XYZ file of N, CA and C in Angstrom:
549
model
N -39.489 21.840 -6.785
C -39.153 20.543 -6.257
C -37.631 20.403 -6.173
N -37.049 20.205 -4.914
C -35.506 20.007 -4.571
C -35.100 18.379 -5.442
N -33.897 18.891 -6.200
C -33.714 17.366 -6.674
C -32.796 17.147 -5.794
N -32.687 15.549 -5.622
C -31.592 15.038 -4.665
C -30.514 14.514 -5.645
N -29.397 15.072 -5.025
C -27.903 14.380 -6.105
C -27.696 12.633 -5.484
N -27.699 12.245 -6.685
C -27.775 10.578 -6.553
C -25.886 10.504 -6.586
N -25.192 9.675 -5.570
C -24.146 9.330 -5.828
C -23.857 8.193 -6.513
N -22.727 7.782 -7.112
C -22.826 6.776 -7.708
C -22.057 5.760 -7.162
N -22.511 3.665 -6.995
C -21.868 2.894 -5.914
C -20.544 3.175 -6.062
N -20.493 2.451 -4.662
C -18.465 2.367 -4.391
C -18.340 1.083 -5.052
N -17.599 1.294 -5.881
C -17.342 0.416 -6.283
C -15.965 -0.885 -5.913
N -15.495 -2.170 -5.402
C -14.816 -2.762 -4.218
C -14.510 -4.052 -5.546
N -13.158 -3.738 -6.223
C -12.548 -4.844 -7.228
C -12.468 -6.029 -6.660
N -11.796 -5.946 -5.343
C -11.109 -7.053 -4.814
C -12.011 -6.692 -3.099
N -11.357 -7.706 -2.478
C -11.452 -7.646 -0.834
C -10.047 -7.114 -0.375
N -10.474 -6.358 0.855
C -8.942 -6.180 1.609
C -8.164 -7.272 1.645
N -7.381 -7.253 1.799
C -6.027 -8.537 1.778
C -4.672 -8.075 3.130
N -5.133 -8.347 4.017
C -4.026 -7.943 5.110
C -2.385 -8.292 5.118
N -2.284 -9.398 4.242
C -1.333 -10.138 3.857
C -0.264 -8.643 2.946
N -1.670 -8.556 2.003
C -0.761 -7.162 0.987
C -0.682 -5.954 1.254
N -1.547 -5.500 2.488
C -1.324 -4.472 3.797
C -0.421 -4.200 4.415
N 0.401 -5.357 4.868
C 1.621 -5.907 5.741
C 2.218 -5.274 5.545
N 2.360 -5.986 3.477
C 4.015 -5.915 2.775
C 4.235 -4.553 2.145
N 3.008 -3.759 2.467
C 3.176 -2.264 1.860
C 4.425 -1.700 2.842
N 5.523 -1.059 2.490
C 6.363 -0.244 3.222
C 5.803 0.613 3.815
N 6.423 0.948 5.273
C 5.910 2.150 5.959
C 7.291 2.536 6.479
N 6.942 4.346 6.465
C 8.015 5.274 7.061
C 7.211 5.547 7.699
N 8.444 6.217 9.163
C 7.637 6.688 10.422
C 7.557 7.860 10.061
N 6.624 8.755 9.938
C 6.364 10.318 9.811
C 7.117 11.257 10.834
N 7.135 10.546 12.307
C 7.265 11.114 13.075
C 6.666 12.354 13.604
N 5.112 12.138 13.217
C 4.237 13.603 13.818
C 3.687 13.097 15.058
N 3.888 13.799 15.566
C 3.131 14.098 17.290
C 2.047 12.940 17.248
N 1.632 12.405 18.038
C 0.096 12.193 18.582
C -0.285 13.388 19.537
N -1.880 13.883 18.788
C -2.153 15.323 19.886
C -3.567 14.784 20.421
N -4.072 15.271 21.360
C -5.074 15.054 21.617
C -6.166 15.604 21.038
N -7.402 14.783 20.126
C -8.265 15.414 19.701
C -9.300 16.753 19.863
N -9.601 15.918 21.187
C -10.363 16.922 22.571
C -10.076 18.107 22.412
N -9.328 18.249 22.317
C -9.004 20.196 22.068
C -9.738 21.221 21.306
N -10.051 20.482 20.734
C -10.779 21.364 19.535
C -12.589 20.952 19.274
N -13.004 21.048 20.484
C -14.607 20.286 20.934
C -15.661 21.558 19.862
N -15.044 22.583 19.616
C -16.224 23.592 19.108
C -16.441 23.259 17.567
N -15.028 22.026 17.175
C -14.995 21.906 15.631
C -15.119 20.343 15.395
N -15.023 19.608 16.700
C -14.974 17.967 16.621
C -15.478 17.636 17.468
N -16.904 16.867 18.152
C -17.118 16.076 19.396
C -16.132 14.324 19.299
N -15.706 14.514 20.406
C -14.313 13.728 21.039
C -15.636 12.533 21.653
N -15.928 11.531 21.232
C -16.468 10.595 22.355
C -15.813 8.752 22.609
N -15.111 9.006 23.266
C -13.928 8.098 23.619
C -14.770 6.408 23.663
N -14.958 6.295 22.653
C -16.245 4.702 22.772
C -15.628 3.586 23.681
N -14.467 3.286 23.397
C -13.908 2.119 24.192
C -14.084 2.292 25.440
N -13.571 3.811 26.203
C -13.656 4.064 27.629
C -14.925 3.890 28.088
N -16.178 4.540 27.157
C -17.569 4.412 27.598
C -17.859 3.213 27.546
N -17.699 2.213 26.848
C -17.730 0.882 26.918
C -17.241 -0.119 27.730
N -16.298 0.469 28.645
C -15.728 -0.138 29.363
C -14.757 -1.375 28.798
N -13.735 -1.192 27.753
C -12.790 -2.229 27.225
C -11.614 -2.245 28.022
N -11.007 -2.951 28.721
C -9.790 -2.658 29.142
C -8.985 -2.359 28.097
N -7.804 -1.591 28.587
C -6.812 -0.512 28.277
C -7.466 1.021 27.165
N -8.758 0.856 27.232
C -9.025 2.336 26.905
C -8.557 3.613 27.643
N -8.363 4.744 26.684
C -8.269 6.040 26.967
C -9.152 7.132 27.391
N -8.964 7.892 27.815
C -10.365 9.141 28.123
C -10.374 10.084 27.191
N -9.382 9.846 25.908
C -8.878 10.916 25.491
C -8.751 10.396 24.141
N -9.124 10.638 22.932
C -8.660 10.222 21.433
C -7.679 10.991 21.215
N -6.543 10.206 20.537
C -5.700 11.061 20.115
C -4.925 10.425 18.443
N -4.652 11.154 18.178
C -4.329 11.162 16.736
C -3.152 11.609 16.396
N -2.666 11.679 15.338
C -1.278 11.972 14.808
C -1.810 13.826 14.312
N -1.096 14.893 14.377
C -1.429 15.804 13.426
C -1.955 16.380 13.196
N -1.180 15.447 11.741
C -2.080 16.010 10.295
C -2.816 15.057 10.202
N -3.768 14.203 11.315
C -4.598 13.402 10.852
C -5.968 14.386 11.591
N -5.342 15.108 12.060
C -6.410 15.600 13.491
C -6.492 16.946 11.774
N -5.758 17.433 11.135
C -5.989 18.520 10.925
C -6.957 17.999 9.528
N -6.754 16.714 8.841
C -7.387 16.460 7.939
C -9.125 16.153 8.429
N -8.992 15.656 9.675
C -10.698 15.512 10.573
C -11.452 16.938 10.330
N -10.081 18.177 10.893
C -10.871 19.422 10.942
C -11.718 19.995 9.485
N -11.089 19.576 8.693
C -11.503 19.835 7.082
C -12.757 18.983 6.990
N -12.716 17.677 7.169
C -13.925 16.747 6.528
C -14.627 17.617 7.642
N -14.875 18.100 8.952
C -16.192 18.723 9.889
C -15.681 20.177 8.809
N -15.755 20.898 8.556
C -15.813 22.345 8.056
C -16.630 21.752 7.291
N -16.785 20.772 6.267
C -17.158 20.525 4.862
C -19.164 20.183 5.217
N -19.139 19.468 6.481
C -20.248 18.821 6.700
C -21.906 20.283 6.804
N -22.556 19.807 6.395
C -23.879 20.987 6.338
C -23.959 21.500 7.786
N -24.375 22.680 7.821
C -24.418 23.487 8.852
C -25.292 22.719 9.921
N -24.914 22.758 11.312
C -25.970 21.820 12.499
C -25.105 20.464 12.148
N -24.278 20.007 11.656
C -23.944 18.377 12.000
C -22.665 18.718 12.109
N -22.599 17.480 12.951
C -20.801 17.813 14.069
C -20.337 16.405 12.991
N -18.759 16.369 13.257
C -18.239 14.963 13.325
C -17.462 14.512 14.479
N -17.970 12.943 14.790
C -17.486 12.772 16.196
C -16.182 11.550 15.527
N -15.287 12.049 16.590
C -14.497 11.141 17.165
C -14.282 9.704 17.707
N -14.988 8.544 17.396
C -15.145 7.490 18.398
C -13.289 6.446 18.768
N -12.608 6.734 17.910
C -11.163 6.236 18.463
C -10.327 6.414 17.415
N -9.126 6.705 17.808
C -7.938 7.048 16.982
C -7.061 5.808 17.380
N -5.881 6.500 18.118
C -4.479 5.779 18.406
C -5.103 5.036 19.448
N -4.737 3.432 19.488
C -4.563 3.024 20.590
C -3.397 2.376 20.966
N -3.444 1.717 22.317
C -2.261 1.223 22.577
C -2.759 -0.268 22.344
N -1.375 -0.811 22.518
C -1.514 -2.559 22.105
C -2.026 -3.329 22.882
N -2.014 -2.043 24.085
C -2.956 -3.518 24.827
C -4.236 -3.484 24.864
N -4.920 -2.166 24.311
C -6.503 -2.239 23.683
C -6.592 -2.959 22.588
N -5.327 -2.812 21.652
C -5.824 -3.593 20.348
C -5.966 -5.122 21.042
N -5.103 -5.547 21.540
C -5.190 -6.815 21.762
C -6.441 -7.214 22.710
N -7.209 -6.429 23.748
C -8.279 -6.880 24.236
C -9.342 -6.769 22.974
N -9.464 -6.025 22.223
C -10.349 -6.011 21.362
C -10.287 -7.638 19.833
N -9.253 -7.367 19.746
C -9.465 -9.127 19.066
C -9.326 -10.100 19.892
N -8.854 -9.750 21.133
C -9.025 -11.143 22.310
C -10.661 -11.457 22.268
N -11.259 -10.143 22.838
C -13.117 -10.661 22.755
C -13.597 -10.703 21.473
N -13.261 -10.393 20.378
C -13.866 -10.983 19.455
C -13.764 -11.945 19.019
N -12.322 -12.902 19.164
C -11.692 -13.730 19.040
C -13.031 -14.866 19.953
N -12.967 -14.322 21.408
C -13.774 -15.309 22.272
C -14.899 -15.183 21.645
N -15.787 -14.588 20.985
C -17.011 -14.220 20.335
C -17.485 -15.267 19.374
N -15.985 -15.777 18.586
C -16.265 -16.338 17.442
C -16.104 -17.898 17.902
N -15.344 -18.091 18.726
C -14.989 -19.593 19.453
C -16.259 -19.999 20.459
N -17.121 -19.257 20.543
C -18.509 -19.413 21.662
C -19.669 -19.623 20.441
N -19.574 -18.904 19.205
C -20.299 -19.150 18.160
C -20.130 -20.601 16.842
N -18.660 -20.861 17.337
C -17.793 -21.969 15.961
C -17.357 -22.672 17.407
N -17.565 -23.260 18.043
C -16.398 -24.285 18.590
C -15.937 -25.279 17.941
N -16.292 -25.884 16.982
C -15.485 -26.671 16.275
C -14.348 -25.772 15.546
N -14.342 -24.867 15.263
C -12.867 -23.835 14.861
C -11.782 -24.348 15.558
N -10.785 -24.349 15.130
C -9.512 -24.367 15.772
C -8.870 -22.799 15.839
N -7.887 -22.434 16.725
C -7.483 -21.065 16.680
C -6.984 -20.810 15.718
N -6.522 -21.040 14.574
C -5.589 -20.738 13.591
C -6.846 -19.887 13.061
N -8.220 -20.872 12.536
C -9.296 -20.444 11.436
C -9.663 -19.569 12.541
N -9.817 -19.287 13.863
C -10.706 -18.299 14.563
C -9.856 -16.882 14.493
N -8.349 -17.135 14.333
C -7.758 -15.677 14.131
C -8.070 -15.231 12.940
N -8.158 -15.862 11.773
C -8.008 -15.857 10.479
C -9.717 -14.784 10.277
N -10.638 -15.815 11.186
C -12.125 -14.957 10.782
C -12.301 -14.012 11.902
N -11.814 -13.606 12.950
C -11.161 -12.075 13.296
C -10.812 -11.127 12.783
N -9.795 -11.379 11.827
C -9.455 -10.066 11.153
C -9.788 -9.421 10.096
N -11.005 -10.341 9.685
C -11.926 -9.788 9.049
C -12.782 -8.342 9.392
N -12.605 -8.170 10.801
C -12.907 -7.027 11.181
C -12.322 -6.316 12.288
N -11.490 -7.277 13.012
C -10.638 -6.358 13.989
C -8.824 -7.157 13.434
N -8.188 -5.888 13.440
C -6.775 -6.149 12.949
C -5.908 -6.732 14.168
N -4.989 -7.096 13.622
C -4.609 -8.375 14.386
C -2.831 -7.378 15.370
N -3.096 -7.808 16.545
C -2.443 -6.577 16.887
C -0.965 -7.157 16.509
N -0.156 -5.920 16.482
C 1.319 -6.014 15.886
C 2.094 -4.592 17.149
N 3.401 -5.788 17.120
C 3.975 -5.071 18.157
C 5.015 -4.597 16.974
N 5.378 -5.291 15.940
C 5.902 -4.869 15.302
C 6.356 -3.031 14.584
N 7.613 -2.658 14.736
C 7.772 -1.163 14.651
C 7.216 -1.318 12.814
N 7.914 -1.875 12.040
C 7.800 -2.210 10.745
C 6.570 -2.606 10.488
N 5.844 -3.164 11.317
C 4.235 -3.303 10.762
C 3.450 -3.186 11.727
N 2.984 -2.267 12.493
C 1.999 -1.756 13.024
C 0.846 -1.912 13.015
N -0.097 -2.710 13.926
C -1.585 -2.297 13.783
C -2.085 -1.491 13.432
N -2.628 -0.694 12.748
C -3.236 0.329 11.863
C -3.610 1.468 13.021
N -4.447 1.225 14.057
C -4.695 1.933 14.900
C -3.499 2.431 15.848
N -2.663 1.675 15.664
C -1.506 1.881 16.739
C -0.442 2.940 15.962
N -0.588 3.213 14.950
C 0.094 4.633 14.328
C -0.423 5.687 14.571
N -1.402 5.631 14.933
C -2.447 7.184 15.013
C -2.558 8.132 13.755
N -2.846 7.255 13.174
C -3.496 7.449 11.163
C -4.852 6.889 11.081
N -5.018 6.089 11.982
C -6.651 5.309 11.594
C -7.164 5.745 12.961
N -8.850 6.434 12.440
C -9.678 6.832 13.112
C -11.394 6.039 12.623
N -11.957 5.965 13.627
C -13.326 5.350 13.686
C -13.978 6.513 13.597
N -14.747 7.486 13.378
C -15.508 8.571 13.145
C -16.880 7.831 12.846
N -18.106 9.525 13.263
C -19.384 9.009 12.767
C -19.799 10.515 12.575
N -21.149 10.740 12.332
C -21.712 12.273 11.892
C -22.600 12.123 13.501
N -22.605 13.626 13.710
C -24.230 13.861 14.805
C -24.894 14.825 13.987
N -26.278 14.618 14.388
C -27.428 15.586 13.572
C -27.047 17.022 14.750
N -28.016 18.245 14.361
C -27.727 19.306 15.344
C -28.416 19.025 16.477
N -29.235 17.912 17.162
C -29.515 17.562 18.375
C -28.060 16.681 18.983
N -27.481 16.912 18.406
C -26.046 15.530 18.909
C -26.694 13.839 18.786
N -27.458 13.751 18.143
C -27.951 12.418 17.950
C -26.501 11.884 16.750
N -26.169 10.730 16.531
C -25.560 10.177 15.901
C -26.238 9.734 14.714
N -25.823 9.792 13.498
C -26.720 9.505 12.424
C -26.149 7.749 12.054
N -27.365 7.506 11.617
C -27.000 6.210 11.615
C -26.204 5.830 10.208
N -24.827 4.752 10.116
C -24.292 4.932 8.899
C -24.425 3.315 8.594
N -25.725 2.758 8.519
C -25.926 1.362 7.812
C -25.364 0.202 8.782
N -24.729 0.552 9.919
C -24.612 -1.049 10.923
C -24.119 -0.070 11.754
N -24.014 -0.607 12.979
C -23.759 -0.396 14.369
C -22.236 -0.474 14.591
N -21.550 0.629 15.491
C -20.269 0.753 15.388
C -19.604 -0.594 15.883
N -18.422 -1.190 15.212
C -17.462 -2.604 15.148
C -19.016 -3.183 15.166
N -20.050 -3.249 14.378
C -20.561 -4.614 13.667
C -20.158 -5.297 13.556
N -19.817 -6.673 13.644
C -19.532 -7.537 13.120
C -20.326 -8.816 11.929
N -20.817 -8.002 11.052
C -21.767 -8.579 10.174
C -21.602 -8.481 9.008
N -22.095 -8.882 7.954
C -22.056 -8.040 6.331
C -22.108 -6.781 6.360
N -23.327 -6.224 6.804
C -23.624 -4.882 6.872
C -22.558 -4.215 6.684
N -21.106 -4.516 7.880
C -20.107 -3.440 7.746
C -19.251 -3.842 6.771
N -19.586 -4.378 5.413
C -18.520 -4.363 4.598
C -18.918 -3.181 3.747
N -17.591 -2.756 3.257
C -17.569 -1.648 2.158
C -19.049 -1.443 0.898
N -19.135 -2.127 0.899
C -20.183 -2.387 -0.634
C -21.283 -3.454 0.105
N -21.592 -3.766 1.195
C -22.533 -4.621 1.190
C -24.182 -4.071 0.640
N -24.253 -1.942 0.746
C -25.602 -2.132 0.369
C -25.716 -1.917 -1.001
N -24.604 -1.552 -2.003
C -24.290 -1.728 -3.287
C -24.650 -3.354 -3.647
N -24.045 -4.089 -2.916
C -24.323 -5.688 -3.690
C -25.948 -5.962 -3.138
N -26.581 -5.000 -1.955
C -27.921 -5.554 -1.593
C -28.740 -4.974 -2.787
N -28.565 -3.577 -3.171
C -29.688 -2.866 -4.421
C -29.081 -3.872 -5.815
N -27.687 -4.292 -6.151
C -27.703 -4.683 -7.306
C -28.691 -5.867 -7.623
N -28.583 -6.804 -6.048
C -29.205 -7.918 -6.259
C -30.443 -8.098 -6.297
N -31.377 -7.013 -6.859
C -32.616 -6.595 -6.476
C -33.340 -6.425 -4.846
């Protein structure tokens, strides 16, 4: 009988705090953005925004590096027959900004009594709030933050507990940790 290795929960002290995100210092590395795509026999590249049709998407993920070279390691590591895909790296500001623009409209069609202040505020709960700023950067707009998922060896996508940019509990860090604790 195969035993299965039980991991143990993630455990989540606090909530993200974007505020204390901000004020973290950042140096520019100054590494390349390369294009992911290149390397399709060790990473499937699938450009979600473009397939989705978001304005200012790319055809192309691209990444910083050593972020592309740290991707290549987590796919070496994965069991033989499963790929890791790509769904977005770097974008530009004017994707970030269509992307909390419609979620933004998402939440004002669901709350109209909100005023914009509270509708940005419950935005960035899941999409970051774009920054033109050199000193504080949208996360995606450095080409350090990547959206990734697993495919089985049919290229099916495995499912990882909510649907990619969910916008629900589901996609919080620990939501199925707090669902088993709570019986």
């Amino acid at each position: 009988m195969e035993t299965v290795k039980k991991w143990p929960p993630i455990v989540q002290e606090v909530l993200f705090d974007w505020g204390k995100a901000q004020a973290l210092p950042i140096e520019d590395c100054r590494e390349e953005l390369v294009p992911a795509g290149l390397v399709p026999e060790k990473l499937l590249v699938h450009p979600i925004y473009l397939l989705n049709g978001i304005e200012g998407a790319l055809p192309e993920c691209y990444v910083r590096r050593g972020v592309l070279l740290l991707l290549l390691k987590a796919a070496a590591l994965l069991p033989p027959g499963f790929r890791l895909v790509l769904l977005d790296g770097w974008r530009p500001v004017s994707l970030q900004s269509a992307l909390f623009d419609r979620y933004c409209e998402e939440l004002r069609e669901a709350m109209p009594f909100r005023d914009d202040d509270e509708i940005g505020t419950l935005a960035t709960r899941f999409v970051a709030l774009p920054s033109t700023q050199v000193e504080r950067p949208s996360p995606h707009l450095t080409g350090g933050a990547v959206d990734i998922t697993i495919a089985d060896d049919k290229g099916l996508c495995l499912f990882m507990g909510s649907g990619f940019d969910e916008t629900t509990n589901r996609s919080e860090t620990v939501y199925y940790e707090k669902k088993v604790s709570s019986g």
